[in-house]
JSON list of C-alpha atoms in Angstrom, two decimals:
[
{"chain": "A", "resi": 1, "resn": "UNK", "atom": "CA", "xyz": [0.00, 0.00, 0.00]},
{"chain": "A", "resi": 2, "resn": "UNK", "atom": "CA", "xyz": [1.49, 3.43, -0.82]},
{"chain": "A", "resi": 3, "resn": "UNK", "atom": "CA", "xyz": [0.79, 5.85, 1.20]},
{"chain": "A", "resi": 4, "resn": "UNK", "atom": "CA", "xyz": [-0.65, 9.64, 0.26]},
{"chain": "A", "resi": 5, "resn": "UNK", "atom": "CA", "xyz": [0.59, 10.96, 3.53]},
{"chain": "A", "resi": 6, "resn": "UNK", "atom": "CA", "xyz": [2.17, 10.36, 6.55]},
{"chain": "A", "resi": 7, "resn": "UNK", "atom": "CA", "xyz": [0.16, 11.46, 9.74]},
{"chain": "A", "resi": 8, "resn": "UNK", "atom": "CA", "xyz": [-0.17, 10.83, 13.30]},
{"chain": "A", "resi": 9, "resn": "UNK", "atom": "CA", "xyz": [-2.25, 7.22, 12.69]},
{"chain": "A", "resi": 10, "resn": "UNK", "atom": "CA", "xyz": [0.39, 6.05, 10.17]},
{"chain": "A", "resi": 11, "resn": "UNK", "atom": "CA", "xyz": [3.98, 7.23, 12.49]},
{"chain": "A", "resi": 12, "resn": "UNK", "atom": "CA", "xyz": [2.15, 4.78, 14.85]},
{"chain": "A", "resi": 13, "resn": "UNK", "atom": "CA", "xyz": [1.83, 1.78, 11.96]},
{"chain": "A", "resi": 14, "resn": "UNK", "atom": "CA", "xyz": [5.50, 2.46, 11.55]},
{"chain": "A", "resi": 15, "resn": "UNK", "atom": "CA", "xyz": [6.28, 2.14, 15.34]},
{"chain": "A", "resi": 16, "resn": "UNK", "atom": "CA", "xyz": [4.10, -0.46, 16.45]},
{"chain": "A", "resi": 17, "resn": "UNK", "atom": "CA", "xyz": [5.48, -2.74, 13.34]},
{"chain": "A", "resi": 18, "resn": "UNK", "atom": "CA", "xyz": [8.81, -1.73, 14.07]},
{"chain": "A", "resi": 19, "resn": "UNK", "atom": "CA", "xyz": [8.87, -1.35, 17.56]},
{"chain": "A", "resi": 20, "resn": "UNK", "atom": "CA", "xyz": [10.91, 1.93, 17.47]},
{"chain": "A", "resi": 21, "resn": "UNK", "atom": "CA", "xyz": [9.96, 5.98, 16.02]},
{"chain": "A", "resi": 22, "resn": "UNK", "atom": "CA", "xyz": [9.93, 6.63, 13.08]},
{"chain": "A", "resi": 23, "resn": "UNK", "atom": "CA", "xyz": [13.14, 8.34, 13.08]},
{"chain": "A", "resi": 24, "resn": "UNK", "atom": "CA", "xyz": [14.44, 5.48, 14.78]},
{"chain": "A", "resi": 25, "resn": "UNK", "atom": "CA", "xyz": [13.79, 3.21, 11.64]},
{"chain": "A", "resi": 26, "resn": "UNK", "atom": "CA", "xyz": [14.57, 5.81, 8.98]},
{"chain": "A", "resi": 27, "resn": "UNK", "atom": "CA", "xyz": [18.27, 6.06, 10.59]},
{"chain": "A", "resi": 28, "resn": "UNK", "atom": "CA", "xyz": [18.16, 1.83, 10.65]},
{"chain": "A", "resi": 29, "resn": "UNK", "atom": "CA", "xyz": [17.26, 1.53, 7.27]},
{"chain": "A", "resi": 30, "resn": "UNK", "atom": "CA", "xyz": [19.89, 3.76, 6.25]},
{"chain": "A", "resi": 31, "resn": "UNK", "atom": "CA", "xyz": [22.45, 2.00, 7.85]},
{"chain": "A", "resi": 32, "resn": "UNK", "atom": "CA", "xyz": [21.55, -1.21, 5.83]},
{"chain": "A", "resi": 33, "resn": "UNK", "atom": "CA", "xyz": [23.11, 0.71, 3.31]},
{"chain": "A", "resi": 34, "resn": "UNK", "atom": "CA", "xyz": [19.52, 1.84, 1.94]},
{"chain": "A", "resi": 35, "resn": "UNK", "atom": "CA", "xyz": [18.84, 4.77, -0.61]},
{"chain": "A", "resi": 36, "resn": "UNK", "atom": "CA", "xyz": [16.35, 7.26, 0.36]},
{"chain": "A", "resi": 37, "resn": "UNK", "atom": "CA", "xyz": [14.05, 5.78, -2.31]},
{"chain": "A", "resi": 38, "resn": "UNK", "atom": "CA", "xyz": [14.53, 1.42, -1.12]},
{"chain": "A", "resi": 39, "resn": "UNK", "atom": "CA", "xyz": [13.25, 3.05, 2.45]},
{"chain": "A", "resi": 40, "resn": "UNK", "atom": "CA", "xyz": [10.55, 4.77, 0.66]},
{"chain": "A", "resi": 41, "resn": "UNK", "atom": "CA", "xyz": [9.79, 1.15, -0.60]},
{"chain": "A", "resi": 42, "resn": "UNK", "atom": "CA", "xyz": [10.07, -0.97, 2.24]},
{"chain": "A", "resi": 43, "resn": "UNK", "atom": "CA", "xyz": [7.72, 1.57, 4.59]},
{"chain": "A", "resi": 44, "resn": "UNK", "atom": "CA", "xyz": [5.28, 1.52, 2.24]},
{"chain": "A", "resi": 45, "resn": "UNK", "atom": "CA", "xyz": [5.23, 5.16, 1.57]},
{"chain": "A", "resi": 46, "resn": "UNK", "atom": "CA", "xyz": [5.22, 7.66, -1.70]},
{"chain": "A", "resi": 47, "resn": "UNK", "atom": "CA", "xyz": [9.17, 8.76, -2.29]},
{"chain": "A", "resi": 48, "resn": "UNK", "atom": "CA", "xyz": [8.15, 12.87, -2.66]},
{"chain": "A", "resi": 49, "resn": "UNK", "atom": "CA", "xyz": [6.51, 12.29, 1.34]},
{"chain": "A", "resi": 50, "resn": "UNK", "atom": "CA", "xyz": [9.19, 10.05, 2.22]},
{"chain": "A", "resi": 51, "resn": "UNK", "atom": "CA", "xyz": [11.62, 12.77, 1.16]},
{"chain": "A", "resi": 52, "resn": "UNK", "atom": "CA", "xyz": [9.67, 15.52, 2.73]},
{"chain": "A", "resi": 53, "resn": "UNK", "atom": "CA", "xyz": [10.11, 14.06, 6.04]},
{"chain": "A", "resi": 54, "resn": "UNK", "atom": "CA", "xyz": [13.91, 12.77, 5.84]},
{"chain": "A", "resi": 55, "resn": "UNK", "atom": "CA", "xyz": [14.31, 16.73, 4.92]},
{"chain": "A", "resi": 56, "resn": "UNK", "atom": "CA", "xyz": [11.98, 17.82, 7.87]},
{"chain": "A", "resi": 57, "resn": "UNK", "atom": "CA", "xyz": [13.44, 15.27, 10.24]},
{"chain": "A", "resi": 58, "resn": "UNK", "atom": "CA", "xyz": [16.96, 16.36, 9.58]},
{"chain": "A", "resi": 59, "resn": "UNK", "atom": "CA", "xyz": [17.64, 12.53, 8.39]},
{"chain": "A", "resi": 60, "resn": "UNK", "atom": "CA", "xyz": [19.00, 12.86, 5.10]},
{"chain": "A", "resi": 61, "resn": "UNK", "atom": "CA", "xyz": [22.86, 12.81, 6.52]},
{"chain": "A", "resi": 62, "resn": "UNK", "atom": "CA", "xyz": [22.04, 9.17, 7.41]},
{"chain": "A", "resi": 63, "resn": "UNK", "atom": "CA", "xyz": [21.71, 8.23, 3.99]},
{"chain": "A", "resi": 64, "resn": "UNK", "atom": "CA", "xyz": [24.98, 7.21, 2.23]},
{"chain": "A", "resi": 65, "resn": "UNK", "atom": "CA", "xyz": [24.50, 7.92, -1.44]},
{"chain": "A", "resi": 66, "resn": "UNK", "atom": "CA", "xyz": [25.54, 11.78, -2.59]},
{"chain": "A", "resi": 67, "resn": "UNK", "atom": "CA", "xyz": [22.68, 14.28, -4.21]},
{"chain": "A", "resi": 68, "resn": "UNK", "atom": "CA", "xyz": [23.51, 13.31, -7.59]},
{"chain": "A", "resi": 69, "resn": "UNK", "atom": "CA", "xyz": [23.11, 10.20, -6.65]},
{"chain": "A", "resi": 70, "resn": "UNK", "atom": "CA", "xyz": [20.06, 10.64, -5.63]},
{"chain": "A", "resi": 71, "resn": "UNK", "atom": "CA", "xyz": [18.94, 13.02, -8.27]},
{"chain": "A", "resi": 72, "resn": "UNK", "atom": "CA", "xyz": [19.30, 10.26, -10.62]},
{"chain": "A", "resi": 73, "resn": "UNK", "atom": "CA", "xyz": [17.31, 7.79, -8.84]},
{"chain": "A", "resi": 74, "resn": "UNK", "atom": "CA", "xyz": [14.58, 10.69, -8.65]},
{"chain": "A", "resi": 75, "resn": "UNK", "atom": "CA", "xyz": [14.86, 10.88, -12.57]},
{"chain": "A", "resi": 76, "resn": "UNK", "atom": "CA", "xyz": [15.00, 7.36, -13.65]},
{"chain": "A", "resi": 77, "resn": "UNK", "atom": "CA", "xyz": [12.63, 6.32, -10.93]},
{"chain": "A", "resi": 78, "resn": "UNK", "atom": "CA", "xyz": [14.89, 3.08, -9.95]},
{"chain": "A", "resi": 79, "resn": "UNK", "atom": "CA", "xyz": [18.37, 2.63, -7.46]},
{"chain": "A", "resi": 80, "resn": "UNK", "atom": "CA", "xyz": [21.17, 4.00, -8.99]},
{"chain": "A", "resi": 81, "resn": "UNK", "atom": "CA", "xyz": [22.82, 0.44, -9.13]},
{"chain": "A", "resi": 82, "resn": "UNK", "atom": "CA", "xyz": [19.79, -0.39, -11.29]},
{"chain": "A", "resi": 83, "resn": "UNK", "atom": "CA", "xyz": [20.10, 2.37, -13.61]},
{"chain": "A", "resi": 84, "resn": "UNK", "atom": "CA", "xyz": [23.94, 1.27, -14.35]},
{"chain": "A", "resi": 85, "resn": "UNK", "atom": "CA", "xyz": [22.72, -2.59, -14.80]},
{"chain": "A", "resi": 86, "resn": "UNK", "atom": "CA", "xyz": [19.89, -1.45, -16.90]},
{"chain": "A", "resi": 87, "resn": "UNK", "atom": "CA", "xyz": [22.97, 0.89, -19.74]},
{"chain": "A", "resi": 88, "resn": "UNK", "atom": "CA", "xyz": [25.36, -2.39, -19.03]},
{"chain": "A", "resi": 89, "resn": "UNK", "atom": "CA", "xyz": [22.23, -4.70, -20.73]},
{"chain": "A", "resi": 90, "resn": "UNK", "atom": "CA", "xyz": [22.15, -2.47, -23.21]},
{"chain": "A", "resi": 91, "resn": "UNK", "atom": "CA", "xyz": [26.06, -2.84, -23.84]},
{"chain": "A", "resi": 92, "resn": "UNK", "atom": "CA", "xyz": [26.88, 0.68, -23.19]},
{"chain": "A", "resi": 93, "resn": "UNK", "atom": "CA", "xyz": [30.47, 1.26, -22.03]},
{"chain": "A", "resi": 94, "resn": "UNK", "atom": "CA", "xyz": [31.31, 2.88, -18.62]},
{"chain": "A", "resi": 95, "resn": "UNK", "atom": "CA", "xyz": [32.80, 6.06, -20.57]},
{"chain": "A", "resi": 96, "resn": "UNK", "atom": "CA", "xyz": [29.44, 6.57, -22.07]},
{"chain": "A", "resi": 97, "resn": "UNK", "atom": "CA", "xyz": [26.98, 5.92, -19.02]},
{"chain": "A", "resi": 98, "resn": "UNK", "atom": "CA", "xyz": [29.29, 8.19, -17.05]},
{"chain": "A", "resi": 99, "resn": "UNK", "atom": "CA", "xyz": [28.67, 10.71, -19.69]},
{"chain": "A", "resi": 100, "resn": "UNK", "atom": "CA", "xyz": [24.71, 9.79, -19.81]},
{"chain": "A", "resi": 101, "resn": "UNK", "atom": "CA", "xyz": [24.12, 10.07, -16.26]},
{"chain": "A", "resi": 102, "resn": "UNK", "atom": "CA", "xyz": [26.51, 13.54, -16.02]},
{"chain": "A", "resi": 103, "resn": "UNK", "atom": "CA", "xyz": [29.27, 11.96, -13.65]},
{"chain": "A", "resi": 104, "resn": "UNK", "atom": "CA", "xyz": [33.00, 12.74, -13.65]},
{"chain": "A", "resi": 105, "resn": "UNK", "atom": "CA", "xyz": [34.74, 9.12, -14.97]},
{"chain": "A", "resi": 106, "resn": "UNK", "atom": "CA", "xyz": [37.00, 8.48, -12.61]},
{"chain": "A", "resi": 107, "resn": "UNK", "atom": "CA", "xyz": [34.52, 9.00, -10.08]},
{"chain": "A", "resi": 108, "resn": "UNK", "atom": "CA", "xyz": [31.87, 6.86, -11.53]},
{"chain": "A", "resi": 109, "resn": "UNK", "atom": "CA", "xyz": [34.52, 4.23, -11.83]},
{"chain": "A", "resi": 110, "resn": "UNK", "atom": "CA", "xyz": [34.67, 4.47, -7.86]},
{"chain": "A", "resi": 111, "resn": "UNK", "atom": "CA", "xyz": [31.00, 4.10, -7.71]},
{"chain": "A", "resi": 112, "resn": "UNK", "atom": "CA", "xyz": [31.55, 1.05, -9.66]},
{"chain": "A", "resi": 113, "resn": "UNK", "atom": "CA", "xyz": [33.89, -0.42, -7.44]},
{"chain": "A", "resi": 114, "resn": "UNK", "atom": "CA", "xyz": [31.88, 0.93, -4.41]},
{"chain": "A", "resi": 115, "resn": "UNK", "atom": "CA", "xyz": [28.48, -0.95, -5.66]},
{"chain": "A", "resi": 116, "resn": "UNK", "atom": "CA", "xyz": [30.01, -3.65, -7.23]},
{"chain": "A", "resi": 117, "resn": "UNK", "atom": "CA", "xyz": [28.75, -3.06, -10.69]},
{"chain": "A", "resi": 118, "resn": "UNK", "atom": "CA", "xyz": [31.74, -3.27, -12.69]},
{"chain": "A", "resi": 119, "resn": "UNK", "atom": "CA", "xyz": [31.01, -6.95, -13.49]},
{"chain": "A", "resi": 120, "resn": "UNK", "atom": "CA", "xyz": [27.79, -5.89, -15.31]},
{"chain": "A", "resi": 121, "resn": "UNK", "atom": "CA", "xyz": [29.54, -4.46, -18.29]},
{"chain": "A", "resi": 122, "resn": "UNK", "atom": "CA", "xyz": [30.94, -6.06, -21.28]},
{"chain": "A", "resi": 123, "resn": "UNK", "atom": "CA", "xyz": [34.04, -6.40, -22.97]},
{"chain": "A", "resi": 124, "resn": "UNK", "atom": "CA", "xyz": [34.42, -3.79, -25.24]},
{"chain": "A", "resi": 125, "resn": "UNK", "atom": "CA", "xyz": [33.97, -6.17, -28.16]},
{"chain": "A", "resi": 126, "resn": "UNK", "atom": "CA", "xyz": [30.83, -7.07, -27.55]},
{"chain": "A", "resi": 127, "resn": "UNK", "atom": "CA", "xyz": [29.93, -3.25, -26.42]},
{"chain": "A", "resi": 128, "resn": "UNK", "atom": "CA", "xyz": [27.78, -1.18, -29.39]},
{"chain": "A", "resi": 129, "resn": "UNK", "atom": "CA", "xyz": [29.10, 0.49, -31.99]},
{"chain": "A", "resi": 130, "resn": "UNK", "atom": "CA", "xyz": [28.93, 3.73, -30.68]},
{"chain": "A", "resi": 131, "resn": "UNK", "atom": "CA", "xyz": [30.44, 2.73, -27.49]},
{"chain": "A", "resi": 132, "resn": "UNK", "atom": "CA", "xyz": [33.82, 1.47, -28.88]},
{"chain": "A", "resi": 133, "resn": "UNK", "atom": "CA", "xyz": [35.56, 4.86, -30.51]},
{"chain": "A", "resi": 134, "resn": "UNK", "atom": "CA", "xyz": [34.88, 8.24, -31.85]},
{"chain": "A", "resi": 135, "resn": "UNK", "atom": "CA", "xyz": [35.33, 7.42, -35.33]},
{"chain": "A", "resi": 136, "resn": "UNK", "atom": "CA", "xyz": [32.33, 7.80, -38.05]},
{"chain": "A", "resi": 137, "resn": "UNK", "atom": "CA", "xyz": [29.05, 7.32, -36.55]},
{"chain": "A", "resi": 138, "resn": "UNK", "atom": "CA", "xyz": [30.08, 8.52, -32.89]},
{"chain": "A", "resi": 139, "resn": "UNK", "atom": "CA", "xyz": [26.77, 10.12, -31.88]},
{"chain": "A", "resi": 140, "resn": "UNK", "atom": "CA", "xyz": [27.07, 14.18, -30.44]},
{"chain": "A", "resi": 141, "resn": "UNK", "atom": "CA", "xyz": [25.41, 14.78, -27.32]},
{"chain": "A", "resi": 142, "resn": "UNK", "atom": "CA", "xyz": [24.25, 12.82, -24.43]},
{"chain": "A", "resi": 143, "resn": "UNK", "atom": "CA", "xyz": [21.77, 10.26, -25.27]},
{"chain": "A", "resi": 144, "resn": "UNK", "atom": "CA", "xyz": [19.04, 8.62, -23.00]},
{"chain": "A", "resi": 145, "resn": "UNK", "atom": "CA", "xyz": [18.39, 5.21, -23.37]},
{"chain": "A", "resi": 146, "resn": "UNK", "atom": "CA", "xyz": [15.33, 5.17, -20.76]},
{"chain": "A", "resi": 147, "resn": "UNK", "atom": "CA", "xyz": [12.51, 7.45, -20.77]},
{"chain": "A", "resi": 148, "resn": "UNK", "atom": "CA", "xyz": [12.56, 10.21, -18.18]},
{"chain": "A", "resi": 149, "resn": "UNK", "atom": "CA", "xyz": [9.96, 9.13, -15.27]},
{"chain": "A", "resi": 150, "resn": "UNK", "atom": "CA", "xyz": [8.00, 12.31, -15.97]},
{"chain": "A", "resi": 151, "resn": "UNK", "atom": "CA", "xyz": [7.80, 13.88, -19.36]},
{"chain": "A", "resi": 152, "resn": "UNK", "atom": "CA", "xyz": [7.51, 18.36, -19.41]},
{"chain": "A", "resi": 153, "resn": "UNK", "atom": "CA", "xyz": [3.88, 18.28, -19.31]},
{"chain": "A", "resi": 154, "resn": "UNK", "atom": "CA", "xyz": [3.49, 16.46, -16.48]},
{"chain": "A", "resi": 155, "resn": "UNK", "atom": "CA", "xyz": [6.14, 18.08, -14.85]},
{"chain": "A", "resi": 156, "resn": "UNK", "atom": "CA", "xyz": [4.85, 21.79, -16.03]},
{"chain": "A", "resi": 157, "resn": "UNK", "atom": "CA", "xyz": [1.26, 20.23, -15.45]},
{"chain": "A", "resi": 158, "resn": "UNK", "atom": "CA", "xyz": [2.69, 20.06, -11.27]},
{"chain": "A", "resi": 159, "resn": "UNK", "atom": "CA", "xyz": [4.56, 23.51, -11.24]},
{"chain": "A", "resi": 160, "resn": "UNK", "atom": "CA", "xyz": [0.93, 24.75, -12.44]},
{"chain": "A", "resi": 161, "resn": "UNK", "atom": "CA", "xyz": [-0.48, 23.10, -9.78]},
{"chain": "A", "resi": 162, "resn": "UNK", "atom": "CA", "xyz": [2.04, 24.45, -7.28]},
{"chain": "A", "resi": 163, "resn": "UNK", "atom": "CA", "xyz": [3.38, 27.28, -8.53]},
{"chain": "A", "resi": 164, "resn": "UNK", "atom": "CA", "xyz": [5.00, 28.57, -5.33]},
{"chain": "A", "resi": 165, "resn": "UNK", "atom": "CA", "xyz": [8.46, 26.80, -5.10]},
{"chain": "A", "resi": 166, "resn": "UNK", "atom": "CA", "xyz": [8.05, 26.06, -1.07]},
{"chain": "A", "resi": 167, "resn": "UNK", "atom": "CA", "xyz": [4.62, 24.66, -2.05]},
{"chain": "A", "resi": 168, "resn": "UNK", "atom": "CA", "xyz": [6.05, 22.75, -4.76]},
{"chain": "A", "resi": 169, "resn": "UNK", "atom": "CA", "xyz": [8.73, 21.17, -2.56]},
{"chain": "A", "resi": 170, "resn": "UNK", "atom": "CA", "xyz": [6.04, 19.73, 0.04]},
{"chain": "A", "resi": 171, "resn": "UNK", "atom": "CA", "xyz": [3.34, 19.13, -2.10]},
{"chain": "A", "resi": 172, "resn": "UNK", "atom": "CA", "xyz": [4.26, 18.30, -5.78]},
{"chain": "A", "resi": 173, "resn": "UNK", "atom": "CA", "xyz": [4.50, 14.99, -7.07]},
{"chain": "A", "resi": 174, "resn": "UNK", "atom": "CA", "xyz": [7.70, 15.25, -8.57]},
{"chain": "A", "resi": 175, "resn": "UNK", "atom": "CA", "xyz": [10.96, 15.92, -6.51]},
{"chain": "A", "resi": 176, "resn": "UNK", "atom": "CA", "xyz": [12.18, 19.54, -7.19]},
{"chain": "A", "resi": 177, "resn": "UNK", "atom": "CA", "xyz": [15.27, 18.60, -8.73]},
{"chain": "A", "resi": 178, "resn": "UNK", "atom": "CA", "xyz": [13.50, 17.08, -11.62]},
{"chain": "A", "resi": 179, "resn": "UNK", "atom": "CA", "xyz": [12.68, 20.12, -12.49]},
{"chain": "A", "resi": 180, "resn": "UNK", "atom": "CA", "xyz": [16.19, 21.90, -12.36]},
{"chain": "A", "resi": 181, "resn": "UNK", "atom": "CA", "xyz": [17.66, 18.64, -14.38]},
{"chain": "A", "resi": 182, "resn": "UNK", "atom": "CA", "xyz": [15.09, 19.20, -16.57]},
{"chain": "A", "resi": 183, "resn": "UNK", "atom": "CA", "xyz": [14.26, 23.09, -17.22]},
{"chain": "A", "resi": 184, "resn": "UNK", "atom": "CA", "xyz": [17.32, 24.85, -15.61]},
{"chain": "A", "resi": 185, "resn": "UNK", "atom": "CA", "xyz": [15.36, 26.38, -12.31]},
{"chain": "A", "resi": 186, "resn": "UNK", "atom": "CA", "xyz": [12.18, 27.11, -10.80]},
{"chain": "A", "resi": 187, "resn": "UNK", "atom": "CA", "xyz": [11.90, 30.17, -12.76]},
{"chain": "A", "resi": 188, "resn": "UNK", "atom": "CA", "xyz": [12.41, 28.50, -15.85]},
{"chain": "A", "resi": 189, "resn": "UNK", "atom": "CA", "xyz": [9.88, 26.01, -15.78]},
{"chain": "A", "resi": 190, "resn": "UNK", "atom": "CA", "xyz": [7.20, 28.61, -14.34]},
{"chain": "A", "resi": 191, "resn": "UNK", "atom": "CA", "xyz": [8.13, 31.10, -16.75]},
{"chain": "A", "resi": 192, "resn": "UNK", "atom": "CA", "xyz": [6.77, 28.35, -19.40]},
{"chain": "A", "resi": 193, "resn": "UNK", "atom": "CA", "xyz": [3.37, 27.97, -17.40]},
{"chain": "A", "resi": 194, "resn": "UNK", "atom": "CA", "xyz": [3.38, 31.45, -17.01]},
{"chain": "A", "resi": 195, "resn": "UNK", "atom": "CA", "xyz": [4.72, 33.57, -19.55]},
{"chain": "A", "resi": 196, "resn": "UNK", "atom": "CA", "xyz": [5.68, 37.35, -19.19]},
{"chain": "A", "resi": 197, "resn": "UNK", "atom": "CA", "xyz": [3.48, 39.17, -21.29]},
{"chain": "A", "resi": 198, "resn": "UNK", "atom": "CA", "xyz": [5.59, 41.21, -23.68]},
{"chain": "A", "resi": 199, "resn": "UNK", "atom": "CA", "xyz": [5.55, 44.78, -24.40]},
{"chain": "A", "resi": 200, "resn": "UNK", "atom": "CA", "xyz": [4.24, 46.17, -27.32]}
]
């Protein structure tokens, strides 16, 4: 069951079936090793309340994996160790999902070692074309394999919705940071709900 919201009834389904508060668990869960967004999972409750409340709480130190981490779990809607499985299927090369996913090389060749991922991907024989040189045919730009989780209308359809960026960050749907990744800023995406009228 996923949860709308997180009130005074359901922080006492969280302790009674845990046996500890609610911050109690949250730090537990955490030390597992956990992402913000597995926790989210395995209490039952919607990631943008579950994030809410980590940020309210003063819990999201607990959590292990960086913001840009966890900005791309918020984007592609899975772990970040999925994510890197899901490009190493699809015989991408660790140059080029570094590149996808915006991270610095030799750092996401850390996070590979850290996660244990680097076993996923292929020798580069058996990689795609465009993943073995930047000879003829090597694609510009940074393509996305997966669909976004949220495509610009629905994301403009929530900034409509919530045009106040405080209201936004407790009430929206999407995580704010979607909307930076995906528009620049705020401003930017509100400005394209809301256009300035121009002068004549």
């Amino acid at each position: 069951m996923i949860l709308k919201g997180l009130g005074m009834e359901d922080i006492k389904r969280i302790r009674k079936k845990h046996g500890k508060p609610f911050k109690a668990v949250v730090v537990e869960l955490a030390s597992k090793g956990m992402s913000r967004h597995e926790a989210a999972q395995t209490l039952g409750m919607a990631r943008t309340t579950f994030y809410t409340y980590c940020s309210r709480y003063g819990l999201d130190c607990f959590f292990e994996k960086s913001p840009k981490l966890r900005q791309i779990e918020e984007e592609y809607g899975e772990s970040f160790e999925e994510v890197v499985k899901g490009f190493a299927e699809m015989r991408y090369s660790r140059r080029r999902v570094a590149s996808i996913l915006g991270l610095n090389l030799s750092y996401f060749r850390s996070l590979l070692e850290k996660y244990d991922l680097s076993g996923h991907f292929l020798p580069q024989k058996e990689m795609r074309s465009d993943c073995k040189g930047h000879g003829p045919g090597w694609p510009k730009g940074k393509p996305r394999p997966r669909p976004p989780r949220y495509n610009d209308a629905q994301i403009l359809e929530q900034v409509r919705k919530y045009p106040n960026m405080s209201m936004f960050k407790v009430f929206a749907d999407i995580d704010i940071t979607t909307v930076y990744r995906r528009f620049g800023s705020f401003a930017q995406a509100r400005e394209k709900v809301f256009p300035t009228p121009k002068e004549n």
